[in-house]
Coordinates of C-alpha atoms and ligand atoms in Angstrom, one line a residue:
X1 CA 117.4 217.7 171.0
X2 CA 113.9 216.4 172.5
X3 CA 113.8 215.2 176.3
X4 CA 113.5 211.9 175.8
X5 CA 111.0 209.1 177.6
X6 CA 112.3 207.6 180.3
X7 CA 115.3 205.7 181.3
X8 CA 117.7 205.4 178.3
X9 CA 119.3 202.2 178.0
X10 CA 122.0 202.3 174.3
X11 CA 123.4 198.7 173.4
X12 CA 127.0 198.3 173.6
X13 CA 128.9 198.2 170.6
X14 CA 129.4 194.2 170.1
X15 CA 125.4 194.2 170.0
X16 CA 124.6 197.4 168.0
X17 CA 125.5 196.2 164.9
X18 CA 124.1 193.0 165.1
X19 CA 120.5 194.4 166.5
X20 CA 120.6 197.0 163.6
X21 CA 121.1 194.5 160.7
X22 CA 118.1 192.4 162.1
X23 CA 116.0 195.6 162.1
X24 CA 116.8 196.7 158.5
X25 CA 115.7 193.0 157.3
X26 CA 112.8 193.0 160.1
X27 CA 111.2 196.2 158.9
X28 CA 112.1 196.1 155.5
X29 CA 115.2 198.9 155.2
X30 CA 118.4 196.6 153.8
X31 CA 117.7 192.9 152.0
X32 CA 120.4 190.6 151.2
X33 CA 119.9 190.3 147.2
X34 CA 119.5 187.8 145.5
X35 CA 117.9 186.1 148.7
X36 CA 115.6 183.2 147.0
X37 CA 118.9 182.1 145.3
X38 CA 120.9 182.1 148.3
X39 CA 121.8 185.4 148.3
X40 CA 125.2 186.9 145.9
X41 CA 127.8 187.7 149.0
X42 CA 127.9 191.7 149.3
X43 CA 125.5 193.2 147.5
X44 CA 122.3 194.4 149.0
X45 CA 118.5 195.9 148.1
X46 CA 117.2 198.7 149.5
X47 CA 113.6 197.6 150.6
X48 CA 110.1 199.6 151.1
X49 CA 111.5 201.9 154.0
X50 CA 115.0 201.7 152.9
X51 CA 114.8 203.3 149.9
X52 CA 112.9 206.2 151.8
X53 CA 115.9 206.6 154.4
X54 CA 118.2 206.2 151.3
X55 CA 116.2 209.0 148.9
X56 CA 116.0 210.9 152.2
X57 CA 119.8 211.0 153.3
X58 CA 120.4 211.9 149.1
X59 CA 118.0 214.6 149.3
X60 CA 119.1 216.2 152.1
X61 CA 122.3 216.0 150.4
X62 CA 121.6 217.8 147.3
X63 CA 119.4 220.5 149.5
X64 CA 122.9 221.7 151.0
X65 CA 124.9 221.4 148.2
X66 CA 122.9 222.1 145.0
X67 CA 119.7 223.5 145.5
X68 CA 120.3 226.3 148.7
X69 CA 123.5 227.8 146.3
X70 CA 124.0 229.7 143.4
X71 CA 127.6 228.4 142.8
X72 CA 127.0 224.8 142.4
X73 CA 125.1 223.2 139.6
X74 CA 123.9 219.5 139.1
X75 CA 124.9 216.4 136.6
X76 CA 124.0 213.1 136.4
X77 CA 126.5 211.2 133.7
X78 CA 126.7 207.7 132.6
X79 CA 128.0 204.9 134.6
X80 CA 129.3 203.1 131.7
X81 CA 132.5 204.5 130.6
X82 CA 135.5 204.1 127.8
X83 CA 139.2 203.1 128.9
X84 CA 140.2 205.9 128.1
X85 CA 138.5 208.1 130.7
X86 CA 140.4 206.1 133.4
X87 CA 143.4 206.2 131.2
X88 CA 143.6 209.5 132.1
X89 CA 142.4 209.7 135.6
X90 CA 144.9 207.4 136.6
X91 CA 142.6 204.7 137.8
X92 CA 143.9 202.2 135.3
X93 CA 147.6 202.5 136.6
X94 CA 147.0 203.3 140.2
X95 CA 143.6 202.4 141.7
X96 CA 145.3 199.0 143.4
X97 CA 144.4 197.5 146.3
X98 CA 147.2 195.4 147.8
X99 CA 146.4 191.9 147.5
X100 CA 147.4 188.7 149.6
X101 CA 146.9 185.7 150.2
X102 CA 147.3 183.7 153.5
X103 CA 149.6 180.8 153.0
X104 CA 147.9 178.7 155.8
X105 CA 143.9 179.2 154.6
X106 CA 144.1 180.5 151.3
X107 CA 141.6 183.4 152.1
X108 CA 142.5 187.0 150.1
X109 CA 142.7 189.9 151.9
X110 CA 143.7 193.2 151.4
X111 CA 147.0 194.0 153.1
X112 CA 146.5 197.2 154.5
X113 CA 143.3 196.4 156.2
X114 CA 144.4 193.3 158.6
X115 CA 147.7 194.1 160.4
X116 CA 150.0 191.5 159.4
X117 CA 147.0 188.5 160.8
X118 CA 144.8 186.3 159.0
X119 CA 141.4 187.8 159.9
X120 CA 139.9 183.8 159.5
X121 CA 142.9 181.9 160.7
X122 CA 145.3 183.8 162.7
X123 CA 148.5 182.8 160.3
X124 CA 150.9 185.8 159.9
X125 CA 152.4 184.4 156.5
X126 CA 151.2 185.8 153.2
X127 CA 152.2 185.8 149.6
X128 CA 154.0 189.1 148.2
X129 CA 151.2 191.8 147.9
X130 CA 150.0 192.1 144.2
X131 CA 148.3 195.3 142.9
X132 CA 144.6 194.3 142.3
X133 CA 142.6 197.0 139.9
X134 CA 139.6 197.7 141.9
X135 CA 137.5 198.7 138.5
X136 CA 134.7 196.2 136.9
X137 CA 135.7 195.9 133.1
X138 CA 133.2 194.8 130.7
X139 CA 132.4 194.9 126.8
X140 CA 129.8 197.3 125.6
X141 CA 128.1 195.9 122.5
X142 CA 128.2 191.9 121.0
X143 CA 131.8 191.9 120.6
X144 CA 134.3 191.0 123.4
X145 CA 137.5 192.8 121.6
X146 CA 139.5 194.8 123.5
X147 CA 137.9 198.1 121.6
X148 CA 134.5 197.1 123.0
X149 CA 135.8 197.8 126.6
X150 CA 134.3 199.7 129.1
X151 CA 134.6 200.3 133.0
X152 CA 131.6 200.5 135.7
X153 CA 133.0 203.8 137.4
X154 CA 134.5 203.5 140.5
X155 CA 133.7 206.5 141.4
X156 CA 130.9 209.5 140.1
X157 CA 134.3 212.3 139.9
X158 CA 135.0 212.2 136.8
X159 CA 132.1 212.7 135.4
X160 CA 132.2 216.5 136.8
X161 CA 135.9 216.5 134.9
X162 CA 135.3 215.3 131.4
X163 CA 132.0 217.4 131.6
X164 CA 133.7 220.7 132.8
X165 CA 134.1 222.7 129.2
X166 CA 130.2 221.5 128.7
X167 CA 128.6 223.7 131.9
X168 CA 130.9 226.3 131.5
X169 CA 129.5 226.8 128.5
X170 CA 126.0 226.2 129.1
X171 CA 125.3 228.0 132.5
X172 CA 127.0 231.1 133.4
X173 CA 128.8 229.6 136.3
X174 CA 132.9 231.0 136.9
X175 CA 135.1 229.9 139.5
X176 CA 134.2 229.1 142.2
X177 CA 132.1 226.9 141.5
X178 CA 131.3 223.4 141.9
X179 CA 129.4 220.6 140.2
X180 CA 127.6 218.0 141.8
X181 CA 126.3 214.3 141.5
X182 CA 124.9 211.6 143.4
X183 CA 124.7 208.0 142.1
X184 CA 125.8 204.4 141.8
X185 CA 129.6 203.6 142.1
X186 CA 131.4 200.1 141.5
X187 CA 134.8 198.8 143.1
X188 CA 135.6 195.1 143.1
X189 CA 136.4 195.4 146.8
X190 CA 138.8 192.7 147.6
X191 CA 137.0 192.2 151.3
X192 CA 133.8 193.9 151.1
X193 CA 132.5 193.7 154.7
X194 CA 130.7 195.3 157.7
X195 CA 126.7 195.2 155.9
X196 CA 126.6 198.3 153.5
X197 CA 129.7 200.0 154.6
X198 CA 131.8 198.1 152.6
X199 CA 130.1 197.2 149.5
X200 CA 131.2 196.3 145.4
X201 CA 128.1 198.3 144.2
X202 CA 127.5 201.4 146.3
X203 CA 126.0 204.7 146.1
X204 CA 128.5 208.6 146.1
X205 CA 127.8 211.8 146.8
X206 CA 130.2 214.0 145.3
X207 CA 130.6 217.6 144.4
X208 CA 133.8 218.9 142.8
X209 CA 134.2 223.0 143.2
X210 CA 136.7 224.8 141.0
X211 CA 138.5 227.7 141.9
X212 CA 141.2 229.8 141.4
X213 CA 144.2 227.9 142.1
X214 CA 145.6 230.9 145.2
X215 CA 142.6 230.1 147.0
X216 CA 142.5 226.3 147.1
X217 CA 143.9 226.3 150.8
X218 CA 140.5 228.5 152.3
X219 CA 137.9 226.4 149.8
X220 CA 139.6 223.4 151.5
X221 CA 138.8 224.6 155.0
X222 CA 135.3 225.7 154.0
X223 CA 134.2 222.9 153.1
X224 CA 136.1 220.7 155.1
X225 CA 134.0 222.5 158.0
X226 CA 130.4 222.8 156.0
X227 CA 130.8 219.2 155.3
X228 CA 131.2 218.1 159.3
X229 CA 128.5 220.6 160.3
X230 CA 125.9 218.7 157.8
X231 CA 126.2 215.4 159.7
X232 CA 126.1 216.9 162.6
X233 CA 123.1 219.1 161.5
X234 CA 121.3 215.6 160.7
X235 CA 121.7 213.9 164.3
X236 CA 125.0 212.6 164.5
X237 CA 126.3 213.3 168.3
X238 CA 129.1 215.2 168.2
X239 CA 131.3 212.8 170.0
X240 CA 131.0 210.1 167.4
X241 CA 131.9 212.4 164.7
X242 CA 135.6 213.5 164.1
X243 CA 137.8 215.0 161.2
X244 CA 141.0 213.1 160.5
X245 CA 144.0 214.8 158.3
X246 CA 146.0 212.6 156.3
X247 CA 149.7 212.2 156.5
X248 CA 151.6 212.7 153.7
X249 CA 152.1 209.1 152.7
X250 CA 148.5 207.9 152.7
X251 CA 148.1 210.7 150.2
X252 CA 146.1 209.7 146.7
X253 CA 147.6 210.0 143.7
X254 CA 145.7 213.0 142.7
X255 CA 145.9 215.0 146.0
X256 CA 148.0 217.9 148.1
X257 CA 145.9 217.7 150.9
X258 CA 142.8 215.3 152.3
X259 CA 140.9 214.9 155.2
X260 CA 137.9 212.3 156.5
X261 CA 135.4 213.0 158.0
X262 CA 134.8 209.6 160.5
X263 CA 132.2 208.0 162.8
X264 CA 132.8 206.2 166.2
X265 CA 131.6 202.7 164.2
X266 CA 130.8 199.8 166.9
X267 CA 134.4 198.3 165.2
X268 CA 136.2 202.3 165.6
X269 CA 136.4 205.3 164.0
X270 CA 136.2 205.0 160.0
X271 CA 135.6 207.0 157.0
X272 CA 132.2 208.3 155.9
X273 CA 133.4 210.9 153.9
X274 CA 137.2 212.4 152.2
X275 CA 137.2 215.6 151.2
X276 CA 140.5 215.8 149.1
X277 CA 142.2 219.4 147.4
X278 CA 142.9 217.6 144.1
X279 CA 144.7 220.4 142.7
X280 CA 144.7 220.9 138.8
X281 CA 145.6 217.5 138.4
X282 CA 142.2 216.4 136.8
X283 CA 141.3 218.7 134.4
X284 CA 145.4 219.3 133.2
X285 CA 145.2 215.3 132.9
X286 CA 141.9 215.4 131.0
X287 CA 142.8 218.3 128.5
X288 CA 146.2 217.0 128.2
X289 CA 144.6 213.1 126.8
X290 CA 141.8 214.9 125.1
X291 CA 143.4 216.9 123.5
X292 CA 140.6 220.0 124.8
X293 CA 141.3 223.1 126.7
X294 CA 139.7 222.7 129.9
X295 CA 140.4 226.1 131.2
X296 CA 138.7 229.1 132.6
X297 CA 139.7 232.3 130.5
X298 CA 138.6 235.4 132.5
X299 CA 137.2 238.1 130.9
X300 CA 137.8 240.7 133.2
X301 CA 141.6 240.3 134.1
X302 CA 141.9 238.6 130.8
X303 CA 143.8 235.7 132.8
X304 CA 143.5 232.0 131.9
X305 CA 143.9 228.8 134.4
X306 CA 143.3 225.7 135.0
X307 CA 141.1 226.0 138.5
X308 CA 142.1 224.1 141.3
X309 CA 139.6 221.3 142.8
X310 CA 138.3 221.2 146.4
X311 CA 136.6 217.6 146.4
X312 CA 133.8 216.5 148.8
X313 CA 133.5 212.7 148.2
X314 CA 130.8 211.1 150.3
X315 CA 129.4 207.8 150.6
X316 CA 125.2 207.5 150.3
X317 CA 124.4 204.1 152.1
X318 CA 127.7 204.4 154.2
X319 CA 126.4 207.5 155.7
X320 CA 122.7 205.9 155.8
X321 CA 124.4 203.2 158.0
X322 CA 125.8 205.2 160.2
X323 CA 122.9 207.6 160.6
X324 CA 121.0 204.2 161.4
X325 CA 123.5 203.4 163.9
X326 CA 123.6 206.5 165.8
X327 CA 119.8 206.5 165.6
X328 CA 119.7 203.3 167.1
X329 CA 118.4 203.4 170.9
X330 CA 116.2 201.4 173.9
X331 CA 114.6 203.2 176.4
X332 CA 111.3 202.4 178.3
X333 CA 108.1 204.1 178.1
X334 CA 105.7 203.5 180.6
X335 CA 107.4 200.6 181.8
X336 CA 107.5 198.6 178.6
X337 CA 111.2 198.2 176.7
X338 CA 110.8 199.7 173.6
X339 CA 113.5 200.2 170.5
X340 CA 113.2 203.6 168.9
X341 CA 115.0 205.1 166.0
X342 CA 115.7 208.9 166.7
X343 CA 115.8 209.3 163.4
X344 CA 116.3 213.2 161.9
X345 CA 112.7 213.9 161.3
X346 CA 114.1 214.8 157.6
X347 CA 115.5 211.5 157.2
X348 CA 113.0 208.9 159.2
X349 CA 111.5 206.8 156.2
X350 CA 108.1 207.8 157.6
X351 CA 107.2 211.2 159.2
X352 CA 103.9 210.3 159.7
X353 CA 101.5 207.4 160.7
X354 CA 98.2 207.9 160.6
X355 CA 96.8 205.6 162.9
X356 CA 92.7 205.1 163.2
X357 CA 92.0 204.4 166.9
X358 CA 89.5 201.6 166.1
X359 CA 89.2 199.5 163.0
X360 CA 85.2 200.6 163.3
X361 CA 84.2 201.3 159.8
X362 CA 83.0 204.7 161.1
X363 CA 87.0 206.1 161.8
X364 CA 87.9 205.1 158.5
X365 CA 86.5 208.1 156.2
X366 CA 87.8 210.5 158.6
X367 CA 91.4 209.0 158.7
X368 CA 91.9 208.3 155.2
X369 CA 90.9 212.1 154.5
X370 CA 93.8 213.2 157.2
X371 CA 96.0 210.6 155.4
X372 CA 95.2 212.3 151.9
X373 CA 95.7 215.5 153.2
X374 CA 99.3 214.9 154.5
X375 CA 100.3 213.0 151.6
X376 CA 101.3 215.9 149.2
X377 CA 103.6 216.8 152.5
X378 CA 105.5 214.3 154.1
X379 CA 106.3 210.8 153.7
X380 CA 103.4 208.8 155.6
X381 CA 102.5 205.2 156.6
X382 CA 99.1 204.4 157.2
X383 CA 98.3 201.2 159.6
X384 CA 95.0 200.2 161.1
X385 CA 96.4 196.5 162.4
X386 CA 96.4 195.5 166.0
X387 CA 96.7 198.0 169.2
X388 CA 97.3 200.8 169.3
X389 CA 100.1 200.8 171.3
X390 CA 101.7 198.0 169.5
X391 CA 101.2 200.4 166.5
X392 CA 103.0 203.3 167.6
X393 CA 106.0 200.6 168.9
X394 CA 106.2 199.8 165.3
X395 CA 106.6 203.7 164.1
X396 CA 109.0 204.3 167.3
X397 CA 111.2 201.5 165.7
X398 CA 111.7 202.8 162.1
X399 CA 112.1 206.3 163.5
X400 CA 108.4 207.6 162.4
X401 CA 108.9 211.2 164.4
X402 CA 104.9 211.9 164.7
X403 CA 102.0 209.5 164.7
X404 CA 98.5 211.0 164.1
X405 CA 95.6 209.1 165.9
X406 CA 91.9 209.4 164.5
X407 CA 89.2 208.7 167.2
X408 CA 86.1 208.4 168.2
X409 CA 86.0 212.5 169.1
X410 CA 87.8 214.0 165.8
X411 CA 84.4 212.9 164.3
X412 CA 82.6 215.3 166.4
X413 CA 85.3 218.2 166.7
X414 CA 87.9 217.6 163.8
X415 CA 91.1 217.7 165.5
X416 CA 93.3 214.6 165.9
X417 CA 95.8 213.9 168.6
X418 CA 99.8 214.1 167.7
X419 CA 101.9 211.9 169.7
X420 CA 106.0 212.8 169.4
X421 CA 108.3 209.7 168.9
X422 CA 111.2 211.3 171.4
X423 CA 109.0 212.7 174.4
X424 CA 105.7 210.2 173.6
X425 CA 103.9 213.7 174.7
X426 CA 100.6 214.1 172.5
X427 CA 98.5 216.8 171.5
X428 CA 95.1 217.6 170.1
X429 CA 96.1 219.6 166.8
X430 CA 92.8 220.5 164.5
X431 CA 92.7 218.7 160.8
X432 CA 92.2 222.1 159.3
X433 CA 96.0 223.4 160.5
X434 CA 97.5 220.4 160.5
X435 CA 99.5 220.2 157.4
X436 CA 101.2 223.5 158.8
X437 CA 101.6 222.3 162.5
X438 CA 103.8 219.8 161.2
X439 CA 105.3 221.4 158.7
X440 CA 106.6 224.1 161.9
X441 CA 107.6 220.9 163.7
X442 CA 109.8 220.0 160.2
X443 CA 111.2 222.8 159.6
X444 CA 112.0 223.2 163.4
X445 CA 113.9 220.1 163.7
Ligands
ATP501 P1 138.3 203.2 151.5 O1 139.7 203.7 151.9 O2 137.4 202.9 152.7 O3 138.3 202.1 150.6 P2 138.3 205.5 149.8 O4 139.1 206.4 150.6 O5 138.9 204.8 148.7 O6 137.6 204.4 150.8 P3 136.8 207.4 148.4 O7 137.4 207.0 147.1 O8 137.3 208.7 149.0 O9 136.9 206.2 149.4 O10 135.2 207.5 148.2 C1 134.4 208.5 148.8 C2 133.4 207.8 149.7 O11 132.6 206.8 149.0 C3 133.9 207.1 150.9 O12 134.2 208.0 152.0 C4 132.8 206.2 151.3 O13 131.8 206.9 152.0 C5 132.2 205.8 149.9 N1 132.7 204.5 149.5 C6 133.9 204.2 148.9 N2 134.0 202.9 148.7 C7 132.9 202.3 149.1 C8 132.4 201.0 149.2 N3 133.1 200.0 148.7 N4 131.2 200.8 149.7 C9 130.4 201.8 150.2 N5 130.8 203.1 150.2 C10 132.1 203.4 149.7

């Protein structure tokens, strides 16, 4: 880590979430949507710097697990799906919440989430818990018949499953190997709650890797540590970070073994990511209702199986959450209180500002030739409005790691001074190498 500036001074947890929502709708990161009308209760839009940190925390994503390997491919498969898909999954018989309502209020909950107490009223009398089917249905095409159904997925998984016999036989991948996908997920969450952790319409990272079924137990462990390190790699302190096994019981339907991975959330510890041994349950349930072999047959023991499935299912603006709320600090610099995002320089939703000292009409040129310069590069804001201490305040608070000033001197000697979010130190850095000073500075974080 950088020294940092100053004396540190971190919200408690009762305040931290609060004073992070009202940044993301301040700067722009997380709008309620639907606003104008009043906003539609738990579902939100990813504004101008948003959908940065969002494409950012996704990209880093798929550097790990797809494009820095040779055993795991990429797929990106519809979100509109037929019955019988989740026929075979088991999502139509078995992905329930249970349901209750309070006796006293009327309010639904889901059971498992509120210890026996009405989160609104305090009554401990319910109804009998009812399985509630956490899929959207809906009818594709003008008829409404029960053959025009179709599901939103509730999760990207099984598009990696029913998709298996086609990249086997496109690529020349063999166990182990994975496919991976990131994209949109629906569950009609009973209680969606807690901003974007809890959400109807949500974003998944997930990468299912098939192997031979004797080593399912040391794929599990491998990736139950690669996928801990990645957080951690990415800024999350390592004391708000933990792995939890599951017991027996809380078991899915589809898995031998799982464990999360959780952050210290200001309400506790809670899952950011499962990563589940699913066994050969998947693809022995998909051949078995499809009536295709989705095997591997290997040529040079002349064995066939059905490969075992290490899972890593994580959530996109979950994890974008909580990398906002460990990110989330207020320290002092020079005696003014300041908010600053300390932000992974990979995931900041700027990495640059390029900041003309003066509006003068003479800076100008210069700094929109830097700004053109670093544009091919890195994600960069450009802001010639007020101070210019007020201006780098504004990049401190949506994480911007470097701000590049243009003054009255880079006209005469071409360099322009670098200021560093963490330690506010600043250096003169010449136009000609700067594109690779912070490109060292990148790739050194
Ligand atoms: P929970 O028990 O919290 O409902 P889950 O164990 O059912 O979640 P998984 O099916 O394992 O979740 O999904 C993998 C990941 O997808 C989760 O770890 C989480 O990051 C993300 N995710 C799941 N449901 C939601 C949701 N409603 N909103 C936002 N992210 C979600």
């Amino acid at each position: 880590m950088h020294a940092m500036a100053d004396e540190e001074v971190s919200p408690d947890a009762s305040d931290l979430m609060e004073k992070v929502v009202g940044l993301c709708k301040r700067r722009g990161l997380i709008f309620q949507s639907a606003e104008i009308y009043g906003g539609f209760r738990s579902t939100y839009d990813y504004g101008p710097l948003g959908v940065n940190l969002l494409r950012n925390v996704k990209n880093a994503w798929w550097m790990s697990m797809v494009q820095c390997r040779d055993d795991v491919v990429g797929l990106d498969a519809a979100i509109l799906s037929p019955p019988a898909v989740w026929a075979a999954s088991g999502h139509l018989a078995t992905f329930t919440d249970p349901l209750v309502d309070c006796m006293k209020c009327h309010q639904r909950w889901r059971e498992d989430k509120i210890d026996g107490v009405c989160p609104s009223c305090g009554s401990r009398e319910f109804t009998e818990a009812r399985a509630f089917n956490l899929m959207f249905k809906t009818h594709a095409g003008p008829l409404e018949d029960e053959g025009a159904v179709a599901y939103l997925r509730p999760e990207t998984a099984q598009g990696m499953f029913t998709n298996f016999a086609n990249v086997l036989q496109t690529t020349r991948m063999k166990p182990p190997f994975g496919i991976a996908q990131v994209g949109k997920s629906f569950r009609n969450e009973i209680t969606p709650q807690n901003f974007v952790f809890r959400t109807r319409e949500f974003e998944q990272m997930e990468m299912e890797y098939f192997v031979p079924p004797a080593e399912a137990a040391t794929w599990f462990d491998y990736w139950l540590a690669q996928r801990f390190q990645w957080y951690l790699d990415l800024g999350i302190p390592e004391d708000r970070l933990r792995l939890r096994h599951h017991e027996t019981s809380e078991l899915s339907h589809y898995s031998s073994a799982t464990a999360d991975v959780e952050f210290l959330f200001p309400w506790g510890w809670d899952e950011l990511e499962g990563v589940a041994n699913r066994g050969e349950f998947d693809l022995q349930a998909h051949a078995a209702a499809s009536g295709e072999k989705l095997e591997y047959y290997d040529q040079s023991t002349n064995e066939r199986y059905v490969p075992h499935v290490i899972e890593p299912a994580a959530g996109a603006t979950r994890t974008m959450m909580a990398f906002l709320l460990a990110a989330y600090h207020e320290d002092e610099v020079g005696g003014e209180a300041r908010t600053v995002l300390r932000l992974h320089p990979r995931l900041a939703p700027y990495q640059v500002g390029v900041l003309p000292l003066s509006k003068k009409d003479t800076l100008e040129p210069l700094a929109r030739e830097v700004l053109t310069s670093l544009q091919p590069h890195f994600l960069c804001d450009y802001d010639t409005t007020q101070s210019i201490g007020k201006r780098y305040r504004r990049q401190d608070e949506v994480g911007t790691p470097w701000c590049v000033t243009v003054d009255f001197d880079s006209l005469e000697d071409r360099a322009v001074t670098v200021r560093d979010r963490d330690t506010t130190e600043q250096v003169r850095v010449p136009i000609d190498s700067l594109v690779a000073e912070l490109r060292r500075r990148l790739d050194a974080s």
